[in-house]
């Protein structure tokens, strides 16, 4: 697929993000991070009209549910217990990236409907169990719902800059929080400073190959500490550093003259949004994770006039740091009628629970009343 045509279609979509750019997706595939060997076989769908690219969707044939952040292990187990194959399935997503945005890249709603119908046809024609579109924007959600797809919602935590008057600095942000939350953040930041840790912030071309090497070592260390395997190869970061440098911000923690931790933030300069993505540490320091992954990025966002900082999947502990709950959506279509009915019933109950959970969370806002 031609990069210029793909990126032009992405830019015309309601909610574009850097993670659906041709450069990001190409880096995932060419680096060996998201390939058939890792269980992510690209099956991209495109629609052309009179030689013009008017629709596209990044699809993957998958043999597992790792790296999706919308959990359907119970569905797969139910299929297995009934002697049916849940895998392979078709997934429309950005691998390893739970960031909401446009998934159906389309010039209009009619093209979105064509894309959805084509996915249903692929599932039926190849004997697949299902198709899943993850972390949709509103236009995609409405299009999928109109075709009778099942909707599933989950909760993320995002920080929003103050409107209409943005925060002047981090201290101004802290002043907007309830006293208990403000003191907790101040104590956590003080613990990191008293441990002798300081930070350097590097953006875009300032991040050298050596910096990327150190970051990747930290990234891998975190996965290994949790007895897991890193999703992204070192070559992936080489590629995104070369082809989309303006989208990266690296915070490096040092103590006693040596680097001990780092966190990587993705940037969307046009939308003024930042995305907390990856982190890792080679030494254990109390509260270092909060400083590297929340306080340093939020301080930077305020200083640079960014409007939103997305903290990634799950984690209600983020509320105490000023990130508030937002709902994210996925859409699902199952070929087996009986299983589709069962999942629909399950999602109805789950949706009610999620709605109540979000309402409860919002009643415990960390910000001062009024």
mmCIF file with all atom_site columns, N, CA and C in Angstrom, residues 68-72 75 86 89-92 116 120 129-136 144-145 147-154 328-335 340 343-344 347 350:
data_model
loop_
_atom_site.group_PDB
_atom_site.id
_atom_site.type_symbol
_atom_site.label_atom_id
_atom_site.label_alt_id
_atom_site.label_comp_id
_atom_site.label_asym_id
_atom_site.label_entity_id
_atom_site.label_seq_id
_atom_site.pdbx_PDB_ins_code
_atom_site.Cartn_x
_atom_site.Cartn_y
_atom_site.Cartn_z
_atom_site.occupancy
_atom_site.B_iso_or_equiv
_atom_site.pdbx_formal_charge
_atom_site.auth_seq_id
_atom_site.auth_comp_id
_atom_site.auth_asym_id
_atom_site.auth_atom_id
_atom_site.pdbx_PDB_model_num
ATOM 1   N N  . UNK A 1 68  ? -4.055  -7.349  22.762 1.00 0.00 ? 68  UNK A N  1
ATOM 2   C CA . UNK A 1 68  ? -5.267  -6.678  22.284 1.00 0.00 ? 68  UNK A CA 1
ATOM 3   C C  . UNK A 1 68  ? -5.857  -5.716  23.312 1.00 0.00 ? 68  UNK A C  1
ATOM 4   N N  . UNK A 1 69  ? -5.793  -6.082  24.605 1.00 0.00 ? 69  UNK A N  1
ATOM 5   C CA . UNK A 1 69  ? -6.296  -5.257  25.711 1.00 0.00 ? 69  UNK A CA 1
ATOM 6   C C  . UNK A 1 69  ? -7.822  -5.177  25.744 1.00 0.00 ? 69  UNK A C  1
ATOM 7   N N  . UNK A 1 70  ? -8.492  -5.996  24.946 1.00 0.00 ? 70  UNK A N  1
ATOM 8   C CA . UNK A 1 70  ? -9.929  -6.227  25.081 1.00 0.00 ? 70  UNK A CA 1
ATOM 9   C C  . UNK A 1 70  ? -10.058 -7.741  25.237 1.00 0.00 ? 70  UNK A C  1
ATOM 10  N N  . UNK A 1 71  ? -10.417 -8.191  26.403 1.00 0.00 ? 71  UNK A N  1
ATOM 11  C CA . UNK A 1 71  ? -10.152 -9.575  26.773 1.00 0.00 ? 71  UNK A CA 1
ATOM 12  C C  . UNK A 1 71  ? -11.327 -10.491 26.418 1.00 0.00 ? 71  UNK A C  1
ATOM 13  N N  . UNK A 1 72  ? -11.039 -11.488 25.592 1.00 0.00 ? 72  UNK A N  1
ATOM 14  C CA . UNK A 1 72  ? -12.064 -12.440 25.170 1.00 0.00 ? 72  UNK A CA 1
ATOM 15  C C  . UNK A 1 72  ? -11.633 -13.888 25.428 1.00 0.00 ? 72  UNK A C  1
ATOM 16  N N  . UNK A 1 75  ? -14.507 -16.200 26.035 1.00 0.00 ? 75  UNK A N  1
ATOM 17  C CA . UNK A 1 75  ? -15.228 -16.590 24.830 1.00 0.00 ? 75  UNK A CA 1
ATOM 18  C C  . UNK A 1 75  ? -14.497 -17.746 24.138 1.00 0.00 ? 75  UNK A C  1
ATOM 19  N N  . UNK A 1 86  ? -12.258 -21.252 18.172 1.00 0.00 ? 86  UNK A N  1
ATOM 20  C CA . UNK A 1 86  ? -12.397 -19.793 18.235 1.00 0.00 ? 86  UNK A CA 1
ATOM 21  C C  . UNK A 1 86  ? -11.309 -19.108 17.412 1.00 0.00 ? 86  UNK A C  1
ATOM 22  N N  . UNK A 1 89  ? -9.200  -15.907 14.422 1.00 0.00 ? 89  UNK A N  1
ATOM 23  C CA . UNK A 1 89  ? -10.245 -14.893 14.353 1.00 0.00 ? 89  UNK A CA 1
ATOM 24  C C  . UNK A 1 89  ? -9.677  -13.697 13.602 1.00 0.00 ? 89  UNK A C  1
ATOM 25  N N  . UNK A 1 90  ? -10.542 -12.770 13.232 1.00 0.00 ? 90  UNK A N  1
ATOM 26  C CA . UNK A 1 90  ? -10.135 -11.565 12.512 1.00 0.00 ? 90  UNK A CA 1
ATOM 27  C C  . UNK A 1 90  ? -10.226 -10.388 13.464 1.00 0.00 ? 90  UNK A C  1
ATOM 28  N N  . UNK A 1 91  ? -9.169  -9.591  13.520 1.00 0.00 ? 91  UNK A N  1
ATOM 29  C CA . UNK A 1 91  ? -9.121  -8.466  14.450 1.00 0.00 ? 91  UNK A CA 1
ATOM 30  C C  . UNK A 1 91  ? -8.734  -7.192  13.707 1.00 0.00 ? 91  UNK A C  1
ATOM 31  N N  . UNK A 1 92  ? -9.509  -6.139  13.899 1.00 0.00 ? 92  UNK A N  1
ATOM 32  C CA . UNK A 1 92  ? -9.177  -4.820  13.376 1.00 0.00 ? 92  UNK A CA 1
ATOM 33  C C  . UNK A 1 92  ? -8.657  -3.963  14.509 1.00 0.00 ? 92  UNK A C  1
ATOM 34  N N  . UNK A 1 116 ? -17.416 -3.025  6.731  1.00 0.00 ? 116 UNK A N  1
ATOM 35  C CA . UNK A 1 116 ? -17.985 -3.952  7.710  1.00 0.00 ? 116 UNK A CA 1
ATOM 36  C C  . UNK A 1 116 ? -18.587 -5.171  7.030  1.00 0.00 ? 116 UNK A C  1
ATOM 37  N N  . UNK A 1 120 ? -17.563 -9.309  7.406  1.00 0.00 ? 120 UNK A N  1
ATOM 38  C CA . UNK A 1 120 ? -18.497 -10.403 7.645  1.00 0.00 ? 120 UNK A CA 1
ATOM 39  C C  . UNK A 1 120 ? -18.347 -11.471 6.555  1.00 0.00 ? 120 UNK A C  1
ATOM 40  N N  . UNK A 1 129 ? -14.227 -17.696 13.201 1.00 0.00 ? 129 UNK A N  1
ATOM 41  C CA . UNK A 1 129 ? -15.246 -17.613 14.253 1.00 0.00 ? 129 UNK A CA 1
ATOM 42  C C  . UNK A 1 129 ? -15.871 -16.232 14.351 1.00 0.00 ? 129 UNK A C  1
ATOM 43  N N  . UNK A 1 130 ? -15.068 -15.169 14.075 1.00 0.00 ? 130 UNK A N  1
ATOM 44  C CA . UNK A 1 130 ? -15.530 -13.843 14.468 1.00 0.00 ? 130 UNK A CA 1
ATOM 45  C C  . UNK A 1 130 ? -14.617 -12.760 13.924 1.00 0.00 ? 130 UNK A C  1
ATOM 46  N N  . UNK A 1 131 ? -15.103 -11.518 14.054 1.00 0.00 ? 131 UNK A N  1
ATOM 47  C CA . UNK A 1 131 ? -14.283 -10.349 13.741 1.00 0.00 ? 131 UNK A CA 1
ATOM 48  C C  . UNK A 1 131 ? -14.504 -9.327  14.843 1.00 0.00 ? 131 UNK A C  1
ATOM 49  N N  . UNK A 1 132 ? -13.426 -8.624  15.204 1.00 0.00 ? 132 UNK A N  1
ATOM 50  C CA . UNK A 1 132 ? -13.439 -7.713  16.346 1.00 0.00 ? 132 UNK A CA 1
ATOM 51  C C  . UNK A 1 132 ? -12.734 -6.410  15.962 1.00 0.00 ? 132 UNK A C  1
ATOM 52  N N  . UNK A 1 133 ? -13.384 -5.295  16.174 1.00 0.00 ? 133 UNK A N  1
ATOM 53  C CA . UNK A 1 133 ? -12.793 -3.973  15.957 1.00 0.00 ? 133 UNK A CA 1
ATOM 54  C C  . UNK A 1 133 ? -12.562 -3.332  17.313 1.00 0.00 ? 133 UNK A C  1
ATOM 55  N N  . UNK A 1 134 ? -11.316 -3.013  17.614 1.00 0.00 ? 134 UNK A N  1
ATOM 56  C CA . UNK A 1 134 ? -10.948 -2.606  18.964 1.00 0.00 ? 134 UNK A CA 1
ATOM 57  C C  . UNK A 1 134 ? -10.614 -1.129  19.055 1.00 0.00 ? 134 UNK A C  1
ATOM 58  N N  . UNK A 1 135 ? -11.110 -0.485  20.119 1.00 0.00 ? 135 UNK A N  1
ATOM 59  C CA . UNK A 1 135 ? -10.835 0.925   20.432 1.00 0.00 ? 135 UNK A CA 1
ATOM 60  C C  . UNK A 1 135 ? -11.269 1.842   19.288 1.00 0.00 ? 135 UNK A C  1
ATOM 61  N N  . UNK A 1 136 ? -12.566 1.767   19.011 1.00 0.00 ? 136 UNK A N  1
ATOM 62  C CA . UNK A 1 136 ? -13.168 2.514   17.909 1.00 0.00 ? 136 UNK A CA 1
ATOM 63  C C  . UNK A 1 136 ? -13.385 3.977   18.256 1.00 0.00 ? 136 UNK A C  1
ATOM 64  N N  . UNK A 1 144 ? -20.836 0.339   13.053 1.00 0.00 ? 144 UNK A N  1
ATOM 65  C CA . UNK A 1 144 ? -20.895 -1.070  13.435 1.00 0.00 ? 144 UNK A CA 1
ATOM 66  C C  . UNK A 1 144 ? -22.216 -1.394  14.125 1.00 0.00 ? 144 UNK A C  1
ATOM 67  N N  . UNK A 1 145 ? -22.661 -0.506  14.972 1.00 0.00 ? 145 UNK A N  1
ATOM 68  C CA . UNK A 1 145 ? -23.923 -0.728  15.671 1.00 0.00 ? 145 UNK A CA 1
ATOM 69  C C  . UNK A 1 145 ? -25.093 -0.758  14.687 1.00 0.00 ? 145 UNK A C  1
ATOM 70  N N  . UNK A 1 147 ? -25.094 -1.962  11.799 1.00 0.00 ? 147 UNK A N  1
ATOM 71  C CA . UNK A 1 147 ? -25.121 -3.269  11.125 1.00 0.00 ? 147 UNK A CA 1
ATOM 72  C C  . UNK A 1 147 ? -25.421 -4.403  12.098 1.00 0.00 ? 147 UNK A C  1
ATOM 73  N N  . UNK A 1 148 ? -25.700 -4.078  13.348 1.00 0.00 ? 148 UNK A N  1
ATOM 74  C CA . UNK A 1 148 ? -26.061 -5.099  14.314 1.00 0.00 ? 148 UNK A CA 1
ATOM 75  C C  . UNK A 1 148 ? -24.901 -5.742  15.036 1.00 0.00 ? 148 UNK A C  1
ATOM 76  N N  . UNK A 1 149 ? -23.703 -5.152  14.914 1.00 0.00 ? 149 UNK A N  1
ATOM 77  C CA . UNK A 1 149 ? -22.566 -5.689  15.651 1.00 0.00 ? 149 UNK A CA 1
ATOM 78  C C  . UNK A 1 149 ? -22.771 -5.442  17.149 1.00 0.00 ? 149 UNK A C  1
ATOM 79  N N  . UNK A 1 150 ? -22.156 -6.280  17.953 1.00 0.00 ? 150 UNK A N  1
ATOM 80  C CA . UNK A 1 150 ? -22.252 -6.145  19.408 1.00 0.00 ? 150 UNK A CA 1
ATOM 81  C C  . UNK A 1 150 ? -21.223 -5.135  19.906 1.00 0.00 ? 150 UNK A C  1
ATOM 82  N N  . UNK A 1 151 ? -21.670 -4.298  20.822 1.00 0.00 ? 151 UNK A N  1
ATOM 83  C CA . UNK A 1 151 ? -20.804 -3.269  21.364 1.00 0.00 ? 151 UNK A CA 1
ATOM 84  C C  . UNK A 1 151 ? -20.285 -3.679  22.748 1.00 0.00 ? 151 UNK A C  1
ATOM 85  N N  . UNK A 1 152 ? -19.026 -3.409  22.972 1.00 0.00 ? 152 UNK A N  1
ATOM 86  C CA . UNK A 1 152 ? -18.432 -3.670  24.284 1.00 0.00 ? 152 UNK A CA 1
ATOM 87  C C  . UNK A 1 152 ? -17.671 -2.429  24.725 1.00 0.00 ? 152 UNK A C  1
ATOM 88  N N  . UNK A 1 153 ? -17.816 -2.081  25.984 1.00 0.00 ? 153 UNK A N  1
ATOM 89  C CA . UNK A 1 153 ? -17.111 -0.901  26.473 1.00 0.00 ? 153 UNK A CA 1
ATOM 90  C C  . UNK A 1 153 ? -16.177 -1.262  27.613 1.00 0.00 ? 153 UNK A C  1
ATOM 91  N N  . UNK A 1 154 ? -15.118 -0.518  27.690 1.00 0.00 ? 154 UNK A N  1
ATOM 92  C CA . UNK A 1 154 ? -14.156 -0.667  28.766 1.00 0.00 ? 154 UNK A CA 1
ATOM 93  C C  . UNK A 1 154 ? -13.805 0.727   29.278 1.00 0.00 ? 154 UNK A C  1
ATOM 94  N N  . UNK A 1 328 ? -14.142 3.491   26.488 1.00 0.00 ? 328 UNK A N  1
ATOM 95  C CA . UNK A 1 328 ? -13.632 3.119   25.168 1.00 0.00 ? 328 UNK A CA 1
ATOM 96  C C  . UNK A 1 328 ? -14.474 1.959   24.648 1.00 0.00 ? 328 UNK A C  1
ATOM 97  N N  . UNK A 1 329 ? -14.593 1.874   23.321 1.00 0.00 ? 329 UNK A N  1
ATOM 98  C CA . UNK A 1 329 ? -15.522 0.926   22.713 1.00 0.00 ? 329 UNK A CA 1
ATOM 99  C C  . UNK A 1 329 ? -14.827 -0.060  21.773 1.00 0.00 ? 329 UNK A C  1
ATOM 100 N N  . UNK A 1 330 ? -15.387 -1.250  21.716 1.00 0.00 ? 330 UNK A N  1
ATOM 101 C CA . UNK A 1 330 ? -15.014 -2.219  20.696 1.00 0.00 ? 330 UNK A CA 1
ATOM 102 C C  . UNK A 1 330 ? -16.296 -2.805  20.115 1.00 0.00 ? 330 UNK A C  1
ATOM 103 N N  . UNK A 1 331 ? -16.196 -3.356  18.912 1.00 0.00 ? 331 UNK A N  1
ATOM 104 C CA . UNK A 1 331 ? -17.352 -3.934  18.224 1.00 0.00 ? 331 UNK A CA 1
ATOM 105 C C  . UNK A 1 331 ? -17.009 -5.364  17.812 1.00 0.00 ? 331 UNK A C  1
ATOM 106 N N  . UNK A 1 332 ? -18.011 -6.253  17.900 1.00 0.00 ? 332 UNK A N  1
ATOM 107 C CA . UNK A 1 332 ? -17.757 -7.675  17.705 1.00 0.00 ? 332 UNK A CA 1
ATOM 108 C C  . UNK A 1 332 ? -18.873 -8.297  16.874 1.00 0.00 ? 332 UNK A C  1
ATOM 109 N N  . UNK A 1 333 ? -18.477 -9.184  15.958 1.00 0.00 ? 333 UNK A N  1
ATOM 110 C CA . UNK A 1 333 ? -19.434 -9.928  15.126 1.00 0.00 ? 333 UNK A CA 1
ATOM 111 C C  . UNK A 1 333 ? -19.024 -11.394 15.126 1.00 0.00 ? 333 UNK A C  1
ATOM 112 N N  . UNK A 1 334 ? -19.903 -12.259 15.655 1.00 0.00 ? 334 UNK A N  1
ATOM 113 C CA . UNK A 1 334 ? -19.643 -13.691 15.746 1.00 0.00 ? 334 UNK A CA 1
ATOM 114 C C  . UNK A 1 334 ? -20.513 -14.433 14.729 1.00 0.00 ? 334 UNK A C  1
ATOM 115 N N  . UNK A 1 335 ? -19.903 -15.364 14.017 1.00 0.00 ? 335 UNK A N  1
ATOM 116 C CA . UNK A 1 335 ? -20.617 -16.078 12.956 1.00 0.00 ? 335 UNK A CA 1
ATOM 117 C C  . UNK A 1 335 ? -21.617 -17.086 13.506 1.00 0.00 ? 335 UNK A C  1
ATOM 118 N N  . UNK A 1 340 ? -23.304 -15.973 19.380 1.00 0.00 ? 340 UNK A N  1
ATOM 119 C CA . UNK A 1 340 ? -23.553 -14.533 19.259 1.00 0.00 ? 340 UNK A CA 1
ATOM 120 C C  . UNK A 1 340 ? -24.624 -14.090 20.249 1.00 0.00 ? 340 UNK A C  1
ATOM 121 N N  . UNK A 1 343 ? -23.069 -14.161 23.827 1.00 0.00 ? 343 UNK A N  1
ATOM 122 C CA . UNK A 1 343 ? -22.146 -13.041 24.047 1.00 0.00 ? 343 UNK A CA 1
ATOM 123 C C  . UNK A 1 343 ? -22.914 -11.728 24.160 1.00 0.00 ? 343 UNK A C  1
ATOM 124 N N  . UNK A 1 344 ? -23.953 -11.569 23.357 1.00 0.00 ? 344 UNK A N  1
ATOM 125 C CA . UNK A 1 344 ? -24.761 -10.349 23.421 1.00 0.00 ? 344 UNK A CA 1
ATOM 126 C C  . UNK A 1 344 ? -25.380 -10.193 24.808 1.00 0.00 ? 344 UNK A C  1
ATOM 127 N N  . UNK A 1 347 ? -22.605 -9.232  27.225 1.00 0.00 ? 347 UNK A N  1
ATOM 128 C CA . UNK A 1 347 ? -22.168 -7.842  27.064 1.00 0.00 ? 347 UNK A CA 1
ATOM 129 C C  . UNK A 1 347 ? -23.200 -6.864  27.614 1.00 0.00 ? 347 UNK A C  1
ATOM 130 N N  . UNK A 1 350 ? -22.482 -6.920  31.287 1.00 0.00 ? 350 UNK A N  1
ATOM 131 C CA . UNK A 1 350 ? -21.189 -6.293  31.523 1.00 0.00 ? 350 UNK A CA 1
ATOM 132 C C  . UNK A 1 350 ? -21.282 -4.788  31.322 1.00 0.00 ? 350 UNK A C  1
#
